[in-house]
CSV table of C-alpha atoms and ligand atoms in Angstrom, one decimal:
chain,number,residue,atom,x,y,z
A,1,UNK,CA,17.7,-17.3,8.1
A,2,UNK,CA,15.8,-15.6,10.9
A,3,UNK,CA,12.2,-14.7,10.1
A,4,UNK,CA,12.2,-11.7,12.6
A,5,UNK,CA,13.2,-8.4,11.1
A,6,UNK,CA,13.3,-4.8,12.2
A,7,UNK,CA,13.4,-1.8,9.8
A,8,UNK,CA,13.7,1.8,10.9
A,9,UNK,CA,12.1,4.7,9.1
A,10,UNK,CA,14.7,7.4,9.6
A,11,UNK,CA,12.7,10.6,10.1
A,12,UNK,CA,14.7,12.3,12.8
A,13,UNK,CA,12.5,12.9,15.9
A,14,UNK,CA,9.7,11.2,14.1
A,15,UNK,CA,11.7,8.0,13.3
A,16,UNK,CA,9.8,4.8,14.0
A,17,UNK,CA,10.3,1.0,13.8
A,18,UNK,CA,8.7,-1.7,11.8
A,19,UNK,CA,8.8,-5.2,13.3
A,20,UNK,CA,8.2,-8.0,10.9
A,21,UNK,CA,7.9,-11.7,11.7
A,22,UNK,CA,5.7,-14.6,12.9
A,23,UNK,CA,3.9,-14.1,16.2
A,24,UNK,CA,4.4,-10.3,16.3
A,25,UNK,CA,0.7,-9.8,17.1
A,26,UNK,CA,0.8,-12.1,20.1
A,27,UNK,CA,3.9,-10.3,21.4
A,28,UNK,CA,2.5,-6.8,20.5
A,29,UNK,CA,2.7,-5.5,24.0
A,30,UNK,CA,6.5,-5.9,24.0
A,31,UNK,CA,6.7,-3.5,21.1
A,32,UNK,CA,3.9,-1.2,22.1
A,33,UNK,CA,4.6,-0.6,25.8
A,34,UNK,CA,7.8,1.3,25.2
A,35,UNK,CA,6.1,3.8,22.9
A,36,UNK,CA,3.2,4.6,25.2
A,37,UNK,CA,3.2,7.7,27.5
A,38,UNK,CA,0.7,5.9,29.8
A,39,UNK,CA,-0.7,2.4,29.8
A,40,UNK,CA,-3.9,3.1,27.8
A,41,UNK,CA,-4.8,3.1,24.2
A,42,UNK,CA,-7.7,2.7,21.7
A,43,UNK,CA,-7.9,0.0,19.1
A,44,UNK,CA,-9.7,0.6,15.8
A,45,UNK,CA,-10.2,-2.7,14.1
A,46,UNK,CA,-11.7,-4.0,10.9
A,47,UNK,CA,-15.1,-5.7,11.7
A,48,UNK,CA,-13.9,-8.9,9.9
A,49,UNK,CA,-11.0,-9.3,12.4
A,50,UNK,CA,-13.2,-9.1,15.5
A,51,UNK,CA,-13.3,-12.8,15.8
A,52,UNK,CA,-9.7,-13.9,15.2
A,53,UNK,CA,-7.1,-11.3,15.5
A,54,UNK,CA,-8.6,-8.6,17.8
A,55,UNK,CA,-8.7,-11.1,20.8
A,56,UNK,CA,-5.0,-11.9,20.3
A,57,UNK,CA,-4.1,-8.2,20.5
A,58,UNK,CA,-6.4,-7.6,23.5
A,59,UNK,CA,-4.9,-10.6,25.3
A,60,UNK,CA,-1.4,-9.3,24.7
A,61,UNK,CA,-2.4,-5.9,26.1
A,62,UNK,CA,-4.1,-7.4,29.1
A,63,UNK,CA,-1.0,-9.4,29.8
A,64,UNK,CA,1.0,-6.1,30.0
A,65,UNK,CA,-1.8,-4.3,32.0
A,66,UNK,CA,-2.4,-1.8,29.2
A,67,UNK,CA,-6.0,-0.6,29.3
A,68,UNK,CA,-7.8,-0.7,25.9
A,69,UNK,CA,-11.2,-0.1,24.3
A,70,UNK,CA,-12.0,-1.2,20.8
A,71,UNK,CA,-14.1,0.3,18.0
A,72,UNK,CA,-15.0,-1.8,14.9
A,73,UNK,CA,-15.0,-0.3,11.5
A,74,UNK,CA,-17.3,-2.0,8.9
A,75,UNK,CA,-15.1,-3.9,6.5
A,76,UNK,CA,-14.7,-2.4,3.0
A,77,UNK,CA,-13.6,0.7,1.1
A,78,UNK,CA,-17.0,2.4,1.7
A,79,UNK,CA,-15.9,3.1,5.3
A,80,UNK,CA,-13.3,5.6,4.2
A,81,UNK,CA,-15.9,8.4,4.3
A,82,UNK,CA,-16.7,11.6,6.3
A,83,UNK,CA,-19.5,10.0,8.3
A,84,UNK,CA,-17.4,7.2,9.5
A,85,UNK,CA,-14.5,9.6,10.2
A,86,UNK,CA,-16.8,11.8,12.3
A,87,UNK,CA,-18.3,8.8,14.2
A,88,UNK,CA,-14.8,7.4,14.9
A,89,UNK,CA,-13.4,10.8,16.0
A,90,UNK,CA,-16.4,11.3,18.4
A,91,UNK,CA,-15.8,7.8,19.8
A,92,UNK,CA,-12.1,8.5,20.4
A,93,UNK,CA,-12.9,11.8,22.2
A,94,UNK,CA,-15.5,9.9,24.3
A,95,UNK,CA,-12.8,7.5,25.3
A,96,UNK,CA,-10.7,10.5,26.5
A,97,UNK,CA,-7.9,9.7,24.1
A,98,UNK,CA,-5.3,12.5,24.6
A,99,UNK,CA,-2.8,13.8,22.1
A,100,UNK,CA,0.0,11.7,23.6
A,101,UNK,CA,-2.0,8.5,23.7
A,102,UNK,CA,-1.8,6.0,20.9
A,103,UNK,CA,-4.5,4.8,18.6
A,104,UNK,CA,-3.9,1.4,17.1
A,105,UNK,CA,-5.1,0.6,13.6
A,106,UNK,CA,-5.7,-3.2,13.3
A,107,UNK,CA,-6.7,-4.1,9.7
A,108,UNK,CA,-5.9,-3.6,6.1
A,109,UNK,CA,-5.5,-0.4,4.1
A,110,UNK,CA,-9.0,0.9,4.8
A,111,UNK,CA,-8.7,0.8,8.6
A,112,UNK,CA,-5.1,2.1,8.4
A,113,UNK,CA,-5.9,5.0,6.1
A,114,UNK,CA,-9.1,6.0,8.1
A,115,UNK,CA,-7.5,5.6,11.5
A,116,UNK,CA,-4.4,7.4,10.4
A,117,UNK,CA,-6.4,10.4,9.2
A,118,UNK,CA,-8.5,10.4,12.4
A,119,UNK,CA,-5.2,10.4,14.4
A,120,UNK,CA,-3.9,13.2,12.2
A,121,UNK,CA,-6.8,15.5,13.0
A,122,UNK,CA,-7.8,14.4,16.5
A,123,UNK,CA,-6.7,17.1,18.9
A,124,UNK,CA,-4.6,18.5,16.0
A,125,UNK,CA,-2.6,15.3,15.9
A,126,UNK,CA,-2.6,12.2,18.0
A,127,UNK,CA,0.0,9.3,18.0
A,128,UNK,CA,-0.9,6.1,16.3
A,129,UNK,CA,0.3,2.5,15.6
A,130,UNK,CA,-0.3,0.5,12.5
A,131,UNK,CA,-0.9,-3.3,12.8
A,132,UNK,CA,-1.5,-4.1,9.1
A,133,UNK,CA,-3.3,-7.4,8.5
A,134,UNK,CA,-3.2,-7.5,4.7
A,135,UNK,CA,0.0,-8.1,2.7
A,136,UNK,CA,-0.6,-4.9,0.7
A,137,UNK,CA,-0.9,-2.9,3.9
A,138,UNK,CA,2.2,-4.5,5.4
A,139,UNK,CA,4.4,-3.6,2.4
A,140,UNK,CA,2.9,-0.3,1.4
A,141,UNK,CA,0.0,1.6,2.9
A,142,UNK,CA,1.0,1.2,6.6
A,143,UNK,CA,4.4,2.8,6.1
A,144,UNK,CA,5.2,6.3,5.1
A,145,UNK,CA,2.3,8.3,6.7
A,146,UNK,CA,-0.1,8.7,3.8
A,147,UNK,CA,-3.6,8.8,5.4
A,148,UNK,CA,-6.9,9.6,3.8
A,149,UNK,CA,-10.6,9.1,3.2
A,150,UNK,CA,-12.3,9.0,-0.2
A,151,UNK,CA,-14.1,11.9,-1.8
A,152,UNK,CA,-17.0,11.8,-4.4
A,153,UNK,CA,-14.4,12.9,-7.0
A,154,UNK,CA,-11.9,10.2,-6.2
A,155,UNK,CA,-10.1,7.9,-3.8
A,156,UNK,CA,-7.8,9.2,-1.1
A,157,UNK,CA,-8.4,12.9,-2.1
A,158,UNK,CA,-8.9,14.1,1.5
A,159,UNK,CA,-6.1,13.3,3.8
A,160,UNK,CA,-2.9,14.2,5.5
A,161,UNK,CA,0.7,13.0,5.9
A,162,UNK,CA,0.9,11.7,9.5
A,163,UNK,CA,3.5,9.2,10.4
A,164,UNK,CA,2.8,6.3,12.8
A,165,UNK,CA,4.9,5.7,15.9
A,166,UNK,CA,5.3,2.0,15.3
A,167,UNK,CA,4.3,-0.6,12.7
A,168,UNK,CA,3.9,-4.3,13.5
A,169,UNK,CA,3.6,-6.8,10.6
A,170,UNK,CA,2.8,-10.4,11.6
A,171,UNK,CA,3.2,-13.1,9.0
A,172,UNK,CA,0.7,-15.4,10.8
A,173,UNK,CA,-2.2,-13.1,10.2
A,174,UNK,CA,-1.7,-13.4,6.4
A,175,UNK,CA,-2.5,-17.1,6.5
A,176,UNK,CA,-6.2,-16.5,6.7
A,177,UNK,CA,-6.3,-14.2,3.6
A,178,UNK,CA,-7.7,-15.4,0.3
A,179,UNK,CA,-5.0,-16.3,-2.2
A,180,UNK,CA,-6.2,-13.5,-4.5
A,181,UNK,CA,-5.5,-10.9,-1.9
A,182,UNK,CA,-2.0,-12.4,-1.3
A,183,UNK,CA,-1.4,-12.1,-5.0
A,184,UNK,CA,-2.5,-8.5,-5.0
A,185,UNK,CA,-0.1,-7.7,-2.1
A,186,UNK,CA,2.7,-9.6,-3.8
A,187,UNK,CA,2.4,-7.2,-6.8
A,188,UNK,CA,3.5,-4.4,-4.5
A,189,UNK,CA,6.5,-6.4,-3.4
A,190,UNK,CA,7.5,-7.0,-7.1
A,191,UNK,CA,7.1,-3.2,-7.5
A,192,UNK,CA,10.1,-2.6,-5.2
A,193,UNK,CA,12.3,-4.9,-7.2
A,194,UNK,CA,11.1,-3.5,-10.5
A,195,UNK,CA,11.6,0.2,-9.6
A,196,UNK,CA,14.8,0.2,-7.7
A,197,UNK,CA,16.5,-3.2,-6.9
A,198,UNK,CA,17.2,-5.6,-9.8
A,199,UNK,CA,18.8,-8.1,-7.4
A,200,UNK,CA,15.6,-8.2,-5.4
A,201,UNK,CA,13.7,-8.8,-8.6
A,202,UNK,CA,16.0,-11.7,-9.4
A,203,UNK,CA,15.4,-13.1,-5.9
A,204,UNK,CA,11.6,-12.8,-6.4
A,205,UNK,CA,11.9,-14.7,-9.6
A,206,UNK,CA,13.5,-17.5,-7.6
A,207,UNK,CA,11.4,-17.3,-4.4
A,208,UNK,CA,8.0,-15.8,-5.5
A,209,UNK,CA,6.3,-19.1,-5.5
A,210,UNK,CA,7.3,-19.7,-1.9
A,211,UNK,CA,6.0,-16.3,-0.9
A,212,UNK,CA,2.6,-16.9,-2.7
A,213,UNK,CA,2.5,-20.3,-0.9
A,214,UNK,CA,2.8,-18.4,2.4
A,215,UNK,CA,6.2,-19.8,3.4
A,216,UNK,CA,6.7,-17.6,6.5
A,217,UNK,CA,10.5,-17.0,6.4
A,218,UNK,CA,10.3,-16.2,2.7
A,219,UNK,CA,7.4,-13.9,3.3
A,220,UNK,CA,9.0,-12.2,6.2
A,221,UNK,CA,12.1,-11.6,4.1
A,222,UNK,CA,10.2,-10.2,1.2
A,223,UNK,CA,8.1,-8.0,3.5
A,224,UNK,CA,11.2,-6.7,5.3
A,225,UNK,CA,13.0,-6.0,2.0
A,226,UNK,CA,9.9,-4.1,0.7
A,227,UNK,CA,9.7,-2.1,4.0
A,228,UNK,CA,13.4,-1.3,3.8
A,229,UNK,CA,13.0,0.0,0.2
A,230,UNK,CA,9.9,2.1,1.1
A,231,UNK,CA,11.5,3.4,4.4
A,232,UNK,CA,14.5,4.6,2.5
A,233,UNK,CA,12.5,6.5,-0.1
A,234,UNK,CA,10.2,8.0,2.5
A,235,UNK,CA,13.1,9.1,4.6
A,236,UNK,CA,14.5,10.9,1.6
A,237,UNK,CA,11.3,12.3,0.3
A,238,UNK,CA,8.5,12.2,2.9
A,239,UNK,CA,6.1,14.6,1.1
A,240,UNK,CA,6.5,13.2,-2.4
A,241,UNK,CA,8.2,16.2,-3.9
A,242,UNK,CA,10.4,13.9,-6.1
A,243,UNK,CA,11.6,10.4,-5.7
A,244,UNK,CA,8.6,9.1,-3.7
A,245,UNK,CA,6.6,9.3,-6.9
A,246,UNK,CA,8.6,6.2,-8.1
A,247,UNK,CA,6.4,4.2,-5.7
A,248,UNK,CA,3.6,4.8,-8.2
A,249,UNK,CA,5.2,2.5,-10.7
A,250,UNK,CA,2.3,0.8,-12.5
A,251,UNK,CA,-0.3,3.0,-10.8
A,252,UNK,CA,-1.2,5.4,-13.6
A,253,UNK,CA,-2.0,2.5,-15.9
A,254,UNK,CA,-3.4,0.4,-13.1
A,255,UNK,CA,-5.7,3.1,-11.8
A,256,UNK,CA,-7.3,3.6,-15.2
A,257,UNK,CA,-8.3,-0.1,-15.3
A,258,UNK,CA,-9.5,0.1,-11.7
A,259,UNK,CA,-11.6,3.2,-12.5
A,260,UNK,CA,-13.1,1.6,-15.7
A,261,UNK,CA,-14.0,-1.6,-13.9
A,262,UNK,CA,-15.7,0.4,-11.1
A,263,UNK,CA,-13.2,-0.1,-8.2
A,264,UNK,CA,-14.8,-3.4,-7.3
A,265,UNK,CA,-13.7,-7.0,-7.1
A,266,UNK,CA,-13.2,-7.3,-10.8
A,267,UNK,CA,-9.8,-5.9,-10.3
A,268,UNK,CA,-8.1,-5.5,-6.9
A,269,UNK,CA,-5.8,-2.5,-6.5
A,270,UNK,CA,-2.6,-4.8,-6.5
A,271,UNK,CA,-3.8,-6.6,-9.6
A,272,UNK,CA,-4.2,-3.2,-11.3
A,273,UNK,CA,-0.6,-2.4,-10.2
A,274,UNK,CA,0.6,-5.7,-11.5
A,275,UNK,CA,-0.8,-5.1,-15.0
A,276,UNK,CA,0.2,-1.5,-14.8
A,277,UNK,CA,3.8,-2.5,-14.3
A,278,UNK,CA,3.7,-4.8,-17.3
A,279,UNK,CA,2.4,-1.8,-19.3
A,280,UNK,CA,4.9,0.6,-17.8
A,281,UNK,CA,7.8,-1.6,-18.8
A,282,UNK,CA,6.3,-2.5,-22.3
A,283,UNK,CA,5.7,1.2,-22.9
A,284,UNK,CA,9.3,2.0,-21.8
A,285,UNK,CA,10.6,-0.6,-24.2
A,286,UNK,CA,8.4,0.8,-27.1
A,287,UNK,CA,9.8,4.2,-26.5
A,288,UNK,CA,13.4,2.8,-26.5
A,289,UNK,CA,13.9,3.7,-22.9
A,290,UNK,CA,14.3,0.1,-21.6
A,291,UNK,CA,15.6,-3.2,-23.1
A,292,UNK,CA,12.8,-5.5,-24.5
A,293,UNK,CA,14.3,-8.4,-22.4
A,294,UNK,CA,13.6,-6.5,-19.1
A,295,UNK,CA,10.0,-5.8,-20.1
A,296,UNK,CA,9.6,-9.5,-21.1
A,297,UNK,CA,10.9,-10.5,-17.6
A,298,UNK,CA,8.4,-8.3,-15.8
A,299,UNK,CA,5.5,-9.7,-17.9
A,300,UNK,CA,6.7,-13.3,-17.4
A,301,UNK,CA,7.0,-12.9,-13.6
A,302,UNK,CA,3.6,-11.3,-13.3
A,303,UNK,CA,2.1,-14.1,-15.4
A,304,UNK,CA,3.9,-16.8,-13.3
A,305,UNK,CA,2.5,-15.1,-10.2
A,306,UNK,CA,-1.0,-15.6,-11.5
A,307,UNK,CA,-1.6,-11.9,-11.9
A,308,UNK,CA,-3.0,-10.2,-15.0
A,309,UNK,CA,-0.4,-9.8,-17.7
A,310,UNK,CA,-2.7,-9.0,-20.6
A,311,UNK,CA,-5.7,-6.8,-21.1
A,312,UNK,CA,-8.1,-9.7,-21.9
A,313,UNK,CA,-7.6,-11.0,-18.3
A,314,UNK,CA,-9.2,-7.8,-16.8
A,315,UNK,CA,-13.0,-7.9,-16.6
A,316,UNK,CA,-14.5,-8.4,-20.0
A,317,UNK,CA,-11.2,-7.2,-21.6
A,318,UNK,CA,-13.0,-4.5,-23.5
A,319,UNK,CA,-11.4,-1.1,-23.1
A,320,UNK,CA,-11.2,1.8,-25.5
A,321,UNK,CA,-8.0,3.7,-25.8
A,322,UNK,CA,-10.0,7.0,-25.3
A,323,UNK,CA,-11.6,5.8,-22.1
A,324,UNK,CA,-8.2,4.7,-20.7
A,325,UNK,CA,-6.5,7.9,-21.6
A,326,UNK,CA,-9.4,9.9,-20.1
A,327,UNK,CA,-9.1,7.9,-16.9
A,328,UNK,CA,-5.4,8.5,-16.8
A,329,UNK,CA,-5.8,12.3,-17.2
A,330,UNK,CA,-8.0,12.2,-14.1
A,331,UNK,CA,-5.2,10.6,-12.1
A,332,UNK,CA,-3.9,12.4,-8.9
A,333,UNK,CA,-0.5,12.4,-10.4
A,334,UNK,CA,-1.4,14.8,-13.3
A,335,UNK,CA,0.7,18.0,-12.8
A,336,UNK,CA,0.1,21.2,-14.7
A,337,UNK,CA,-2.3,19.3,-16.9
A,338,UNK,CA,0.5,16.9,-17.9
A,339,UNK,CA,0.3,13.1,-17.3
A,340,UNK,CA,3.3,11.8,-15.3
A,341,UNK,CA,4.3,8.3,-15.9
A,342,UNK,CA,6.7,6.2,-13.9
A,343,UNK,CA,8.7,4.4,-16.6
A,344,UNK,CA,12.0,2.5,-16.5
A,345,UNK,CA,15.4,2.4,-18.0
A,346,UNK,CA,15.6,-1.2,-17.1
A,347,UNK,CA,14.8,-3.5,-14.2
A,348,UNK,CA,15.5,-1.7,-10.9
A,349,UNK,CA,15.8,1.7,-12.6
A,350,UNK,CA,12.5,3.6,-12.7
A,351,UNK,CA,12.3,7.2,-13.6
A,352,UNK,CA,9.6,10.0,-13.8
A,353,UNK,CA,8.6,10.8,-17.4
A,354,UNK,CA,6.7,14.1,-18.0
A,355,UNK,CA,7.1,13.9,-21.7
A,356,UNK,CA,4.6,11.3,-22.8
A,357,UNK,CA,2.5,12.4,-25.7
A,358,UNK,CA,-1.0,11.3,-26.2
A,359,UNK,CA,-0.4,9.9,-29.7
A,360,UNK,CA,2.3,7.6,-28.6
A,361,UNK,CA,0.2,6.5,-25.6
A,362,UNK,CA,-2.8,5.8,-27.9
A,363,UNK,CA,-0.7,3.8,-30.3
A,364,UNK,CA,0.8,1.8,-27.4
A,365,UNK,CA,-2.6,1.0,-25.9
A,366,UNK,CA,-4.0,-0.1,-29.3
A,367,UNK,CA,-1.0,-2.4,-29.7
A,368,UNK,CA,-1.8,-3.9,-26.2
A,369,UNK,CA,-5.4,-4.7,-27.3
A,370,UNK,CA,-7.4,-1.6,-26.5
A,371,UNK,CA,-10.2,-0.7,-29.0
A,372,UNK,CA,-9.8,2.1,-31.4
A,373,UNK,CA,-12.3,4.7,-30.1
B,1,LIG,N1,1.7,4.1,-1.8
B,1,LIG,C1,2.7,5.1,-2.3
B,1,LIG,C2,3.3,5.9,-1.2
B,1,LIG,O1,3.1,5.7,-0.1
B,1,LIG,O2,3.9,6.9,-1.6
């Protein structure tokens, strides 16, 4: 099977392509040149990539006579702030980047979100290209046009929908990532099977170990399938007025654990999503919405993928039901004061539940090992 894939996000005049495969970064100019209005662009890169991946992109652009300047964003979530946004925007203006020029985001979710938001507001909207270098960014955050910085009151609360013009996902850049980060990105891949494609979930049960071991054709296939799933949902519901919310499977539970562990390395976002999916399926089963056997398969695959499948594997494992519920009610997805959960009728069949009551949620969390307070 070929390990080169192309997925189109069908958004009419704003449609764009995602190219997935090995060596895509070294061939970046072949994909980038056709979308440029003139042979000039600005690269915004994660400072950790300055040594290895940035020179590959720069060489590719030099080879195609595309002029470029680079700006390094300090690695880490803390860079998604107003000061960094202001500095980056002034730098882009200093580089005389025009509305029809492209800004390239080379990095993980932090650089993609920050650069995308800068592109959304620079000259009231400049074009941009995503070159995601983390697995999580390749299968989720680089696609679909959600861009943002963080606010004091929460993550990603200040942002805009602004679609990129091109996404390039190179399997080779993933080889240098720590295994834990690969696992966290893999959780988002599992999410696409769990929420809408039972056959893909079956395939992941068979092939997950190869993906986690960085087998490039298996990875490219999994990334492409994930991008197809997300592209289809985004094309139908770009602004999350309905179906796009299904992409938040595992997120309401997961965010609560992320918040209570301080959004640090104790629990990576993808790990929170992994455990959140286990809980979403177990809760669905408890409510009688979903067969127990499907919930058991989700839990078993998360455990087999070395991701957290029980509460005692998260931090010190000590969480009170009240603190978890409080964190869930602060979630972005609360609407009209009601918590919205993404639950499932079965594997590949997620739905939006607005009717969760706090008593059943508390009883469920206690049964999962939360403390009674
Ligand atoms: N990460 C979820 C979305 O893009 O809607």
